[in-house]
Short mmCIF file of C-alpha atoms and ligand atoms in Angstrom, two decimals:
data_model
loop_
_atom_site.label_atom_id
_atom_site.label_comp_id
_atom_site.label_asym_id
_atom_site.label_seq_id
_atom_site.Cartn_x
_atom_site.Cartn_y
_atom_site.Cartn_z
CA MET A 442 -53.76 -27.90 -42.74
CA ASP A 443 -57.10 -28.29 -44.25
CA PRO A 444 -58.41 -31.68 -43.20
CA ARG A 445 -59.86 -32.06 -46.64
CA ALA A 446 -56.44 -31.54 -48.26
CA ASP A 447 -56.15 -33.48 -51.64
CA ILE A 448 -53.26 -35.78 -51.60
CA LEU A 449 -54.52 -38.71 -53.65
CA PRO A 450 -53.63 -40.52 -55.87
CA LEU A 451 -51.02 -42.56 -54.12
CA VAL A 452 -48.54 -44.11 -56.47
CA LEU A 453 -46.23 -46.94 -55.61
CA ASP A 454 -43.65 -47.66 -58.28
CA ASP A 455 -41.58 -50.89 -58.00
CA VAL A 456 -41.45 -50.79 -54.28
CA SER A 457 -39.28 -53.21 -52.22
CA PHE A 458 -38.62 -53.27 -48.56
CA GLU A 459 -36.05 -55.31 -46.79
CA ILE A 460 -34.74 -55.84 -43.22
CA ASN A 461 -31.42 -57.42 -42.65
CA GLY A 462 -31.16 -58.56 -46.30
CA MET A 463 -34.65 -60.27 -46.16
CA ARG A 464 -36.84 -58.88 -48.85
CA LEU A 465 -40.24 -58.59 -47.17
CA ILE A 466 -41.95 -56.67 -49.85
CA LYS A 467 -41.03 -57.36 -53.46
CA ASP A 468 -41.40 -55.11 -56.62
CA LEU A 469 -44.71 -53.83 -55.80
CA SER A 470 -46.43 -51.28 -58.17
CA CYS A 471 -49.94 -49.95 -57.89
CA THR A 472 -51.90 -46.67 -57.70
CA PHE A 473 -54.67 -45.74 -55.26
CA GLU A 474 -57.09 -43.24 -56.73
CA ALA A 475 -59.82 -41.42 -54.71
CA GLY A 476 -62.97 -43.43 -54.41
CA PRO A 477 -63.01 -47.12 -54.06
CA ARG A 478 -62.30 -49.04 -50.93
CA THR A 479 -59.47 -51.56 -51.08
CA ALA A 480 -59.00 -54.59 -48.99
CA ILE A 481 -55.60 -56.17 -48.79
CA ILE A 482 -55.78 -59.88 -48.05
CA GLY A 483 -53.31 -62.77 -47.79
CA PRO A 484 -51.92 -65.33 -45.35
CA ASN A 485 -50.17 -64.44 -42.03
CA GLY A 486 -46.82 -62.95 -42.66
CA ALA A 487 -47.49 -62.01 -46.25
CA GLY A 488 -46.51 -58.47 -45.63
CA LYS A 489 -49.92 -56.72 -45.40
CA SER A 490 -49.03 -54.77 -42.17
CA LEU A 491 -45.66 -53.72 -43.64
CA PHE A 492 -47.45 -52.70 -46.84
CA LEU A 493 -49.79 -50.36 -44.93
CA ARG A 494 -46.85 -48.90 -43.05
CA LEU A 495 -44.94 -48.24 -46.09
CA CYS A 496 -48.02 -46.38 -47.68
CA HIS A 497 -48.59 -44.43 -44.51
CA GLY A 498 -44.95 -43.40 -44.52
CA LEU A 499 -43.86 -45.07 -41.30
CA LEU A 500 -41.37 -47.10 -43.28
CA THR A 501 -39.16 -46.06 -46.18
CA PRO A 502 -38.87 -48.36 -49.15
CA SER A 503 -35.45 -49.98 -49.73
CA ALA A 504 -36.04 -49.51 -53.43
CA GLY A 505 -38.65 -47.90 -55.57
CA THR A 506 -40.74 -44.85 -54.78
CA ILE A 507 -43.93 -44.02 -53.01
CA ARG A 508 -45.55 -40.66 -53.56
CA TRP A 509 -48.64 -38.81 -53.05
CA ALA A 510 -49.39 -37.32 -56.46
CA GLY A 511 -52.35 -35.02 -55.50
CA PRO A 512 -52.12 -31.24 -55.35
CA ASP A 513 -51.38 -31.25 -51.59
CA GLY A 514 -49.14 -34.32 -51.85
CA ALA A 515 -46.11 -32.46 -50.59
CA ASP A 516 -47.46 -32.46 -46.96
CA PRO A 517 -49.44 -35.73 -46.64
CA VAL A 518 -49.15 -36.46 -42.95
CA ALA A 519 -52.21 -34.56 -41.73
CA ALA A 520 -54.38 -35.92 -44.42
CA GLN A 521 -53.95 -39.54 -43.33
CA ALA A 522 -54.63 -41.68 -40.25
CA MET A 523 -54.04 -45.32 -39.42
CA VAL A 524 -55.54 -47.87 -37.05
CA PHE A 525 -52.87 -50.37 -36.11
CA GLN A 526 -53.38 -54.08 -35.85
CA ARG A 527 -52.47 -53.83 -32.11
CA PRO A 528 -54.20 -50.65 -30.86
CA ILE A 529 -51.78 -48.20 -29.19
CA MET A 530 -53.46 -46.48 -26.33
CA LEU A 531 -52.00 -43.38 -24.54
CA ARG A 532 -52.00 -43.77 -20.73
CA ARG A 533 -54.88 -41.35 -20.48
CA SER A 534 -58.72 -41.44 -20.41
CA VAL A 535 -60.67 -42.56 -23.52
CA ALA A 536 -61.71 -39.01 -24.26
CA ALA A 537 -58.12 -37.67 -23.75
CA ASN A 538 -56.87 -40.26 -26.30
CA VAL A 539 -59.05 -38.66 -28.89
CA ASP A 540 -58.45 -35.14 -27.63
CA PHE A 541 -54.69 -35.62 -28.02
CA ALA A 542 -55.02 -36.40 -31.70
CA LEU A 543 -57.34 -33.42 -32.30
CA LYS A 544 -54.96 -31.08 -30.51
CA LEU A 545 -52.14 -32.05 -32.87
CA ARG A 546 -54.40 -30.97 -35.82
CA ASN A 547 -54.96 -27.59 -34.04
CA HIS A 548 -58.73 -27.90 -33.31
CA GLY A 549 -60.06 -25.33 -30.84
CA LYS A 550 -61.61 -26.50 -27.52
CA PRO A 551 -65.26 -26.32 -28.34
CA ASP A 552 -64.60 -27.97 -31.64
CA ARG A 553 -62.81 -30.86 -29.93
CA THR A 554 -65.47 -31.44 -27.26
CA ALA A 555 -68.03 -31.78 -30.00
CA ILE A 556 -66.00 -34.13 -32.18
CA ILE A 557 -65.15 -36.31 -29.23
CA ASP A 558 -68.64 -36.67 -28.13
CA GLU A 559 -69.76 -37.52 -31.73
CA VAL A 560 -67.10 -40.18 -32.52
CA LEU A 561 -67.26 -41.80 -29.14
CA GLY A 562 -71.03 -41.95 -29.41
CA ARG A 563 -71.04 -43.45 -32.79
CA CYS A 564 -68.32 -45.99 -31.70
CA GLY A 565 -70.37 -46.99 -28.65
CA LEU A 566 -67.79 -45.69 -26.20
CA ARG A 567 -69.54 -42.78 -24.82
CA ARG A 568 -70.24 -44.27 -21.36
CA LEU A 569 -66.46 -45.14 -21.03
CA LYS A 570 -65.17 -41.77 -21.93
CA ASP A 571 -63.67 -41.05 -18.58
CA ASN A 572 -62.10 -44.53 -18.08
CA PRO A 573 -58.41 -45.05 -18.54
CA ALA A 574 -57.91 -46.15 -22.17
CA ARG A 575 -55.51 -48.99 -21.21
CA VAL A 576 -57.91 -50.98 -19.00
CA LEU A 577 -60.48 -51.16 -21.82
CA SER A 578 -61.02 -54.62 -23.36
CA PHE A 579 -59.02 -55.31 -26.46
CA GLY A 580 -62.05 -54.92 -28.63
CA GLU A 581 -63.01 -51.66 -26.99
CA GLN A 582 -59.42 -50.37 -27.56
CA GLN A 583 -59.70 -51.27 -31.22
CA LYS A 584 -62.97 -49.30 -31.41
CA LEU A 585 -61.20 -46.37 -29.63
CA ALA A 586 -58.38 -46.38 -32.06
CA LEU A 587 -60.92 -46.30 -34.82
CA ALA A 588 -62.75 -43.39 -33.19
CA ARG A 589 -59.47 -41.50 -32.79
CA ALA A 590 -58.66 -41.99 -36.33
CA TRP A 591 -62.13 -41.01 -37.53
CA ALA A 592 -62.11 -37.89 -35.47
CA LEU A 593 -59.27 -36.60 -37.60
CA LYS A 594 -61.50 -36.73 -40.77
CA PRO A 595 -58.50 -37.89 -42.84
CA GLN A 596 -58.67 -38.05 -46.68
CA VAL A 597 -57.04 -41.48 -46.40
CA LEU A 598 -57.62 -44.04 -43.68
CA PHE A 599 -55.49 -47.15 -43.29
CA LEU A 600 -57.04 -49.98 -41.28
CA ASP A 601 -55.05 -53.00 -40.24
CA GLU A 602 -57.41 -55.70 -39.34
CA PRO A 603 -59.93 -53.44 -37.66
CA THR A 604 -62.27 -56.22 -36.52
CA ALA A 605 -59.69 -59.00 -35.72
CA SER A 606 -60.79 -59.52 -32.10
CA LEU A 607 -64.27 -58.13 -32.12
CA ASP A 608 -67.54 -60.12 -31.42
CA PRO A 609 -69.96 -60.51 -34.28
CA ALA A 610 -72.14 -57.53 -33.05
CA ALA A 611 -69.06 -55.29 -32.68
CA THR A 612 -67.79 -56.44 -36.07
CA HIS A 613 -71.08 -55.40 -37.52
CA ALA A 614 -70.94 -52.07 -35.76
CA VAL A 615 -67.28 -51.39 -36.96
CA GLU A 616 -68.24 -52.31 -40.55
CA GLU A 617 -71.01 -49.82 -40.32
CA ILE A 618 -68.65 -47.13 -39.12
CA VAL A 619 -66.14 -47.91 -41.87
CA GLN A 620 -69.00 -47.51 -44.34
CA ALA A 621 -70.02 -44.19 -42.80
CA ILE A 622 -66.41 -42.98 -42.94
CA HIS A 623 -66.35 -44.03 -46.55
CA HIS A 624 -69.54 -42.07 -47.29
CA GLU A 625 -67.92 -38.98 -45.69
CA GLY A 626 -65.48 -39.22 -48.53
CA THR A 627 -62.53 -40.86 -46.87
CA ARG A 628 -60.42 -43.29 -48.99
CA ILE A 629 -60.32 -46.72 -47.04
CA ILE A 630 -57.33 -48.93 -47.50
CA MET A 631 -57.69 -51.82 -45.10
CA THR A 632 -56.42 -55.50 -44.34
CA THR A 633 -58.58 -58.24 -43.19
CA HIS A 634 -58.61 -62.06 -42.74
CA ASP A 635 -62.37 -62.03 -42.95
CA LEU A 636 -63.14 -62.76 -46.61
CA GLY A 637 -66.88 -62.05 -46.02
CA GLN A 638 -65.82 -58.70 -44.75
CA ALA A 639 -63.54 -58.05 -47.77
CA ARG A 640 -66.66 -58.76 -49.94
CA ARG A 641 -68.92 -56.51 -48.02
CA LEU A 642 -66.58 -53.63 -47.48
CA ALA A 643 -64.26 -53.50 -50.49
CA ASP A 644 -64.53 -52.39 -53.99
CA GLU A 645 -61.21 -53.94 -55.00
CA ILE A 646 -58.86 -56.55 -53.57
CA ILE A 647 -55.16 -56.91 -53.41
CA PHE A 648 -53.86 -60.29 -52.72
CA LEU A 649 -50.33 -60.41 -51.11
CA HIS A 650 -48.36 -63.49 -50.82
CA ARG A 651 -44.67 -63.57 -49.33
CA GLY A 652 -44.34 -59.91 -50.01
CA ARG A 653 -45.49 -60.10 -53.57
CA MET A 654 -48.75 -58.62 -55.04
CA LEU A 655 -50.20 -61.62 -56.88
CA GLU A 656 -53.53 -60.04 -57.84
CA HIS A 657 -55.21 -56.67 -57.85
CA ALA A 658 -58.73 -56.94 -58.98
CA PRO A 659 -62.27 -55.68 -58.50
CA THR A 660 -63.90 -57.60 -55.56
CA GLU A 661 -66.52 -59.19 -57.81
CA THR A 662 -63.95 -60.53 -60.25
CA PHE A 663 -61.48 -61.55 -57.57
CA PHE A 664 -63.92 -63.82 -55.78
CA THR A 665 -65.60 -65.27 -58.81
CA GLU A 666 -62.67 -65.87 -61.01
CA PRO A 667 -59.27 -65.21 -59.35
CA LYS A 668 -56.50 -65.47 -61.96
CA ASN A 669 -53.80 -66.43 -59.63
CA ASP A 670 -53.79 -70.00 -58.40
CA LEU A 671 -52.55 -69.05 -54.97
CA ALA A 672 -55.35 -66.49 -54.70
CA GLN A 673 -57.67 -69.09 -55.74
CA ALA A 674 -56.48 -71.57 -53.18
CA PHE A 675 -56.66 -68.77 -50.54
CA VAL A 676 -60.15 -67.99 -51.32
CA LYS A 677 -61.07 -71.70 -51.08
CA GLY A 678 -59.55 -71.83 -47.66
CA GLU A 679 -56.67 -74.10 -48.60
CA LEU A 680 -53.49 -74.11 -46.50
CA LEU A 681 -50.93 -72.25 -48.62
CA TRP A 682 -48.01 -72.57 -46.28
CA TRP A 683 -48.43 -76.33 -46.07
CA LYS A 684 -48.72 -76.78 -49.75
CA LEU A 685 -45.77 -74.49 -50.39
CA GLY A 686 -43.74 -76.22 -47.67
CA LYS A 687 -44.37 -79.50 -49.25
CA ASP A 688 -42.75 -78.95 -52.58
CA ASN A 689 -41.40 -75.54 -51.99
CA ARG A 690 -41.99 -74.23 -55.50
CA ARG A 691 -42.00 -70.49 -56.33
CA ALA A 692 -45.24 -68.61 -56.38
CA GLY A 693 -45.10 -68.05 -60.16
CA GLY A 694 -44.89 -71.67 -61.13
CA TYR A 695 -47.04 -73.04 -58.35
CA GLU A 696 -49.92 -75.40 -59.20
CA VAL A 697 -52.74 -76.34 -57.03
CA ASP A 698 -52.91 -80.05 -56.63
CA LYS A 699 -56.75 -80.46 -56.69
CA ALA A 700 -57.56 -78.18 -59.55
CA PRO A 701 -54.43 -77.66 -61.63
CA ARG A 702 -54.63 -74.34 -63.58
CA ARG A 703 -51.58 -72.39 -64.75
CA ARG A 704 -51.10 -68.67 -63.88
CA ASN A 705 -51.12 -66.54 -66.85
CA MET B 648 -27.67 -50.27 28.55
CA ASN B 649 -29.07 -47.49 30.65
CA ASP B 650 -27.35 -44.95 28.37
CA ILE B 651 -29.09 -46.19 25.41
CA SER B 652 -32.56 -46.22 26.98
CA ASP B 653 -32.00 -42.71 28.45
CA ALA B 654 -30.92 -41.50 24.95
CA PHE B 655 -34.04 -42.96 23.52
CA ALA B 656 -36.28 -41.24 26.20
CA ALA B 657 -34.55 -37.99 25.58
CA ALA B 658 -34.80 -38.35 21.84
CA PHE B 659 -38.52 -39.04 21.96
CA ALA B 660 -38.99 -36.03 24.25
CA MET B 661 -37.05 -33.89 21.82
CA VAL B 662 -39.03 -35.00 18.79
CA ALA B 663 -42.29 -34.77 20.66
CA GLY B 664 -41.54 -31.36 22.05
CA PHE B 665 -40.43 -29.90 18.64
CA ASP B 666 -37.02 -28.94 20.11
CA LYS B 667 -35.85 -25.68 18.62
CA ASP B 668 -32.46 -26.88 17.46
CA LEU B 669 -33.73 -30.05 16.14
CA ALA B 670 -36.42 -28.19 14.08
CA GLU B 671 -33.80 -25.86 12.60
CA ILE B 672 -31.65 -28.80 11.54
CA VAL B 673 -34.60 -30.68 10.02
CA GLY B 674 -35.77 -27.54 8.26
CA LEU B 675 -32.36 -26.91 6.67
CA SER B 676 -31.98 -30.54 5.66
CA LEU B 677 -35.37 -30.39 3.86
CA GLU B 678 -34.59 -27.09 2.26
CA VAL B 679 -31.23 -28.17 0.90
CA SER B 680 -32.43 -31.64 -0.40
CA LEU B 681 -35.71 -30.40 -1.81
CA SER B 682 -34.00 -27.55 -3.62
CA ALA B 683 -31.33 -29.91 -4.91
CA VAL B 684 -34.00 -32.44 -6.17
CA PHE B 685 -36.03 -29.69 -7.71
CA ILE B 686 -33.11 -28.39 -9.72
CA ALA B 687 -31.92 -31.91 -10.58
CA ALA B 688 -35.50 -32.74 -11.87
CA VAL B 689 -35.51 -29.55 -14.02
CA ILE B 690 -32.20 -30.70 -15.69
CA GLY B 691 -32.58 -34.47 -15.39
CA LEU B 692 -36.03 -35.06 -16.79
CA PRO B 693 -35.57 -33.37 -20.21
CA LEU B 694 -32.03 -34.64 -20.45
CA GLY B 695 -33.15 -38.12 -19.77
CA ALA B 696 -36.16 -37.95 -22.13
CA ALA B 697 -33.97 -36.38 -24.96
CA THR B 698 -31.37 -39.10 -24.69
CA ALA B 699 -34.20 -41.63 -24.98
CA LEU B 700 -35.80 -39.95 -27.95
CA PHE B 701 -33.21 -38.43 -30.18
CA ARG B 702 -30.18 -39.78 -31.87
CA PHE B 703 -27.45 -37.16 -31.65
CA PRO B 704 -23.71 -37.26 -31.53
CA GLY B 705 -22.39 -38.02 -28.09
CA ARG B 706 -25.57 -39.63 -27.03
CA LYS B 707 -24.04 -42.90 -26.16
CA VAL B 708 -21.35 -41.16 -24.09
CA ILE B 709 -24.02 -39.33 -22.21
CA ILE B 710 -25.79 -42.49 -21.43
CA VAL B 711 -22.73 -44.27 -20.15
CA LEU B 712 -21.69 -41.26 -18.10
CA LEU B 713 -25.15 -40.83 -16.55
CA ASN B 714 -25.26 -44.48 -15.68
CA ALA B 715 -21.74 -44.45 -14.21
CA PHE B 716 -22.52 -41.20 -12.21
CA MET B 717 -25.53 -42.83 -10.60
CA GLY B 718 -23.25 -44.28 -7.93
CA LEU B 719 -20.74 -41.35 -7.52
CA PRO B 720 -19.22 -41.42 -4.10
CA PRO B 721 -20.61 -38.38 -2.09
CA VAL B 722 -17.19 -37.65 -0.62
CA VAL B 723 -15.63 -37.33 -3.96
CA VAL B 724 -18.26 -35.04 -5.32
CA GLY B 725 -17.92 -33.03 -2.09
CA LEU B 726 -14.18 -32.80 -2.68
CA ILE B 727 -14.59 -31.70 -6.28
CA VAL B 728 -17.14 -28.96 -5.39
CA TYR B 729 -14.93 -27.83 -2.47
CA LEU B 730 -12.14 -27.38 -4.84
CA LEU B 731 -14.16 -25.45 -7.30
CA LEU B 732 -15.64 -23.22 -4.66
CA SER B 733 -12.52 -22.75 -2.37
CA ARG B 734 -10.94 -19.35 -2.28
CA ALA B 735 -8.27 -20.53 -4.78
CA GLY B 736 -10.68 -22.37 -7.00
CA PRO B 737 -12.26 -21.01 -10.25
CA PHE B 738 -15.55 -20.10 -8.53
CA GLY B 739 -13.88 -18.89 -5.29
CA VAL B 740 -14.94 -15.22 -5.63
CA LEU B 741 -18.57 -16.18 -5.27
CA GLY B 742 -17.86 -17.04 -1.74
CA LEU B 743 -20.19 -19.92 -1.80
CA LEU B 744 -18.10 -22.46 0.29
CA PHE B 745 -19.63 -23.40 3.64
CA THR B 746 -23.14 -22.08 2.67
CA PRO B 747 -26.35 -23.98 2.02
CA THR B 748 -25.91 -23.10 -1.77
CA ALA B 749 -22.73 -25.02 -1.91
CA MET B 750 -24.51 -28.03 -0.37
CA ILE B 751 -27.33 -27.74 -2.89
CA ILE B 752 -24.83 -27.65 -5.82
CA ALA B 753 -23.10 -30.83 -4.46
CA GLN B 754 -26.38 -32.62 -4.17
CA VAL B 755 -27.55 -31.56 -7.56
CA ILE B 756 -24.52 -33.27 -9.00
CA LEU B 757 -25.27 -36.37 -6.98
CA VAL B 758 -28.99 -36.60 -7.86
CA THR B 759 -29.20 -35.45 -11.57
CA PRO B 760 -27.71 -38.53 -12.96
CA ILE B 761 -30.07 -40.72 -10.99
CA ILE B 762 -33.07 -38.87 -12.15
CA ALA B 763 -31.83 -38.53 -15.88
CA SER B 764 -30.90 -42.29 -16.11
CA LEU B 765 -34.07 -43.54 -14.59
CA THR B 766 -36.08 -41.02 -16.85
CA ARG B 767 -34.31 -42.27 -19.95
CA GLN B 768 -35.16 -45.92 -19.13
CA VAL B 769 -38.75 -45.11 -18.49
CA ILE B 770 -39.11 -42.85 -21.51
CA GLU B 771 -37.30 -45.24 -23.91
CA ASP B 772 -39.78 -48.09 -23.01
CA LEU B 773 -42.76 -45.83 -23.47
CA TRP B 774 -41.33 -44.48 -26.78
CA ARG B 775 -40.87 -47.89 -28.21
CA GLU B 776 -44.66 -48.42 -27.63
CA TYR B 777 -45.86 -44.97 -28.81
CA GLU B 778 -43.41 -44.21 -31.53
CA GLU B 779 -45.57 -45.41 -34.48
CA GLN B 780 -48.72 -43.83 -33.20
CA MET B 781 -47.07 -40.51 -32.58
CA ARG B 782 -45.57 -40.48 -36.11
CA SER B 783 -48.87 -41.48 -37.53
CA LEU B 784 -50.64 -38.63 -35.81
CA GLY B 785 -47.92 -36.14 -36.92
CA ALA B 786 -46.70 -35.27 -33.47
CA GLY B 787 -43.28 -33.42 -33.77
CA PRO B 788 -40.34 -34.05 -31.29
CA VAL B 789 -41.49 -31.43 -28.77
CA ARG B 790 -45.16 -32.67 -28.59
CA SER B 791 -43.91 -36.28 -28.44
CA LEU B 792 -41.61 -35.41 -25.57
CA THR B 793 -44.17 -33.62 -23.51
CA ALA B 794 -46.66 -36.40 -24.16
CA LEU B 795 -44.17 -39.00 -23.01
CA LEU B 796 -43.21 -37.07 -19.86
CA TRP B 797 -46.92 -36.56 -18.95
CA ASP B 798 -47.89 -40.19 -19.67
CA ALA B 799 -44.94 -41.46 -17.60
CA ARG B 800 -45.53 -39.11 -14.79
CA PHE B 801 -46.05 -41.80 -12.11
CA SER B 802 -42.87 -43.67 -12.90
CA LEU B 803 -40.97 -40.28 -13.16
CA LEU B 804 -42.24 -39.36 -9.72
CA THR B 805 -40.70 -42.47 -8.32
CA ALA B 806 -37.48 -41.50 -10.03
CA ILE B 807 -37.61 -38.15 -8.43
CA LEU B 808 -38.28 -39.73 -5.08
CA ALA B 809 -35.30 -41.99 -5.46
CA GLY B 810 -33.24 -38.87 -6.08
CA PHE B 811 -34.65 -37.36 -2.93
CA GLY B 812 -33.78 -40.46 -0.98
CA ARG B 813 -30.18 -40.26 -2.03
CA ALA B 814 -29.93 -36.44 -1.22
CA SER B 815 -31.48 -36.67 2.12
CA ALA B 816 -29.39 -39.60 3.30
CA GLU B 817 -25.92 -38.67 2.13
CA VAL B 818 -23.43 -37.14 4.46
CA GLY B 819 -20.04 -36.97 2.73
CA ALA B 820 -20.72 -34.22 0.24
CA VAL B 821 -22.63 -31.76 2.50
CA MET B 822 -20.17 -32.23 5.32
CA ILE B 823 -17.18 -31.24 3.19
CA VAL B 824 -18.78 -28.30 1.28
CA GLY B 825 -21.07 -27.18 4.07
CA GLY B 826 -18.76 -27.58 6.97
CA ASN B 827 -21.48 -28.59 9.52
CA ILE B 828 -21.50 -25.08 10.93
CA ASP B 829 -24.01 -24.76 13.79
CA HIS B 830 -27.09 -22.58 12.81
CA ALA B 831 -25.81 -22.30 9.29
CA THR B 832 -25.04 -25.43 7.47
CA ARG B 833 -25.77 -28.20 9.92
CA VAL B 834 -28.24 -30.84 8.51
CA MET B 835 -29.48 -34.00 9.92
CA THR B 836 -26.89 -36.40 8.50
CA THR B 837 -23.84 -34.15 9.54
CA ALA B 838 -25.39 -33.42 12.89
CA ILE B 839 -25.78 -37.10 13.60
CA ALA B 840 -22.22 -37.85 12.73
CA LEU B 841 -21.06 -34.97 14.99
CA GLU B 842 -23.28 -35.75 17.94
CA VAL B 843 -22.28 -39.41 17.99
CA SER B 844 -18.61 -38.44 18.03
CA ARG B 845 -19.36 -35.87 20.75
CA GLY B 846 -21.27 -38.50 22.68
CA ASP B 847 -24.67 -36.56 22.66
CA LEU B 848 -26.65 -39.72 21.80
CA ALA B 849 -30.09 -38.16 22.54
CA LEU B 850 -29.92 -35.58 19.68
CA ALA B 851 -28.30 -38.05 17.32
CA LEU B 852 -30.96 -40.57 17.90
CA GLY B 853 -33.71 -38.06 17.71
CA LEU B 854 -32.39 -37.07 14.29
CA GLY B 855 -31.88 -40.56 13.28
CA LEU B 856 -35.49 -41.43 13.95
CA ILE B 857 -36.77 -38.45 11.94
CA LEU B 858 -34.49 -39.30 9.06
CA LEU B 859 -35.67 -43.06 9.21
CA VAL B 860 -39.36 -42.02 9.27
CA LEU B 861 -38.72 -39.56 6.33
CA SER B 862 -37.13 -42.11 4.12
CA THR B 863 -39.66 -44.70 5.04
CA CYS B 864 -42.38 -42.27 4.13
CA VAL B 865 -40.68 -41.39 0.88
CA ASN B 866 -40.32 -44.99 0.01
CA GLY B 867 -43.84 -45.73 0.94
CA ALA B 868 -45.16 -42.85 -1.17
CA ALA B 869 -43.21 -44.14 -4.07
CA PHE B 870 -44.59 -47.64 -3.80
CA LEU B 871 -48.20 -46.41 -3.21
CA ILE B 872 -47.98 -44.08 -6.33
CA ARG B 873 -46.63 -46.64 -8.59
CA ASP B 874 -49.16 -49.23 -7.31
CA ALA B 875 -52.10 -46.86 -7.84
CA ALA B 876 -50.81 -45.89 -11.34
CA GLN B 877 -50.39 -49.44 -12.29
CA LYS B 878 -53.93 -50.38 -11.25
CA ARG B 879 -55.29 -47.40 -13.15
CA HIS B 880 -53.28 -47.50 -16.28
CA ALA B 881 -52.28 -51.03 -16.47
N1 ATP C 1513 -39.03 -55.57 -37.87
C1 ATP C 1513 -39.01 -56.73 -38.55
N2 ATP C 1513 -37.84 -57.44 -38.51
C2 ATP C 1513 -37.80 -58.65 -39.22
N3 ATP C 1513 -38.89 -59.17 -39.87
C3 ATP C 1513 -40.06 -58.52 -39.91
C4 ATP C 1513 -40.11 -57.24 -39.23
N4 ATP C 1513 -41.43 -56.84 -39.34
C5 ATP C 1513 -42.01 -57.75 -40.15
N5 ATP C 1513 -41.23 -58.70 -40.40
C6 ATP C 1513 -41.51 -59.96 -41.21
O1 ATP C 1513 -42.18 -59.51 -42.32
C7 ATP C 1513 -43.20 -60.40 -42.75
C8 ATP C 1513 -44.49 -59.66 -43.01
O2 ATP C 1513 -44.93 -59.09 -41.82
P1 ATP C 1513 -46.33 -58.50 -41.65
O3 ATP C 1513 -46.53 -58.05 -40.29
O4 ATP C 1513 -46.46 -57.36 -42.69
O5 ATP C 1513 -47.39 -59.61 -41.98
P2 ATP C 1513 -49.01 -59.58 -42.12
O6 ATP C 1513 -49.28 -59.91 -43.54
O7 ATP C 1513 -49.48 -58.27 -41.61
O8 ATP C 1513 -49.34 -60.72 -41.15
P3 ATP C 1513 -50.62 -60.98 -40.26
O9 ATP C 1513 -51.78 -61.44 -41.08
O10 ATP C 1513 -50.15 -62.10 -39.30
O11 ATP C 1513 -50.88 -59.67 -39.53
C9 ATP C 1513 -43.44 -61.40 -41.63
O12 ATP C 1513 -42.70 -62.64 -42.10
C10 ATP C 1513 -42.59 -60.85 -40.50
O13 ATP C 1513 -41.93 -61.76 -39.74
MG1 MG C 1514 -50.52 -57.76 -40.03
#
């Protein structure tokens, strides 16, 4: 398939996902058009990783539909890639990990060698290329997972906390790589716990809380005047689980103690 | 006491001098067991990997049977193969009874469940780890299967060596279907059993020593390979 296949927009319509009767994603509707970068934020266990897996097609919604509405939307797999929260490394060398992914997309040998050299170089892994991938440090593995996804030149790239265990310099490097991928025309949909990163990298923010999308707004608007109280509390660094645990009220009617403001 | 030390001395002399009879027996043993393990691996590796990866009707039954057959008593397998290959049996016309081929068939039946079961366990664990990544990359069943077999190669080699250990050590099946015929179907284990009953302790001991060294080497190799693989691929 042409790596520049056009599968966007991605349309989620009233999507719910449950396991053993627990509803982990609730009534979620949104559309991802080509262009802007999206950051999904929210507390631990909010459902961010599940949300990415649903979009990527690794999970099937229990209710509602997810579809790629673009002209090539019928065959979306080859036009996407994902970097998981815990990098999954094949028991092979660093270079062979990238090579495996490229072979699956039917790249010829000279082509593969050139791409491997380029992405490993830009991710700062060139000197490790013959090392076994599984003995890399966690941060190096994360960079390799990113390099492997980048090598595929997907139209849509899902990133699940791509800098979660990186040092500041590596975080900066990865952010630059994400920017570069964005400039090559790849649609970025990522999660992060780093609000500064969300500001730097994203054009729009989705705020998830307990499986619900409570806010979907341009980055600027979200950080300056979040409409939802929980989003507001989250941005200010308040402990949502503690507050919710205390009086156990539903998200919709929840009020922040310090700055009471009703959701509307 | 003297008998035993004499036997040891004679055994060492035989081994050291590459006694012709001894070499023939050792050679046939290796030929039979290696062929059996090779065929069992060709059947067992894909079978084990497929039961790990795919959900198909009858999968659970196959898994239970493979596990149960890991400990099949060799004499029973020998008996069944004997009945199948005997003149009155369904495959009697092939005239395979009391040939090395019959012995290989019996050992394939003994070893395949071992290799298949161990393969299934190894591949199942690896698949649990790889599944999302493989699906994300768009790897189909065949590509996933070959990637898993390749990435698990060190663990699978130990599974194959375990099969070889079983094949080279068993006596019951090859005795029944091979008949322990001199210069035709006599292998190390059957020769040891025979020579002990005849009182030729030197030959029995010599063969016993070789068998011991062989199985120690196989186990040592299995350990070293695993160890090296673990160091390299964590
Ligand atoms: N296979 C599963 N079985 C049961 N519950 C699950 C399963 N997978 C996820 N969950 C639950 O779904 C919720 C959302 O999980 P998810 O991994 O999407 O959270 P997250 O927002 O990515 O959190 P984090 O910020 O910690 O990565 C969690 O409460 C989790 O316990
Ligand atoms: Mg997560």
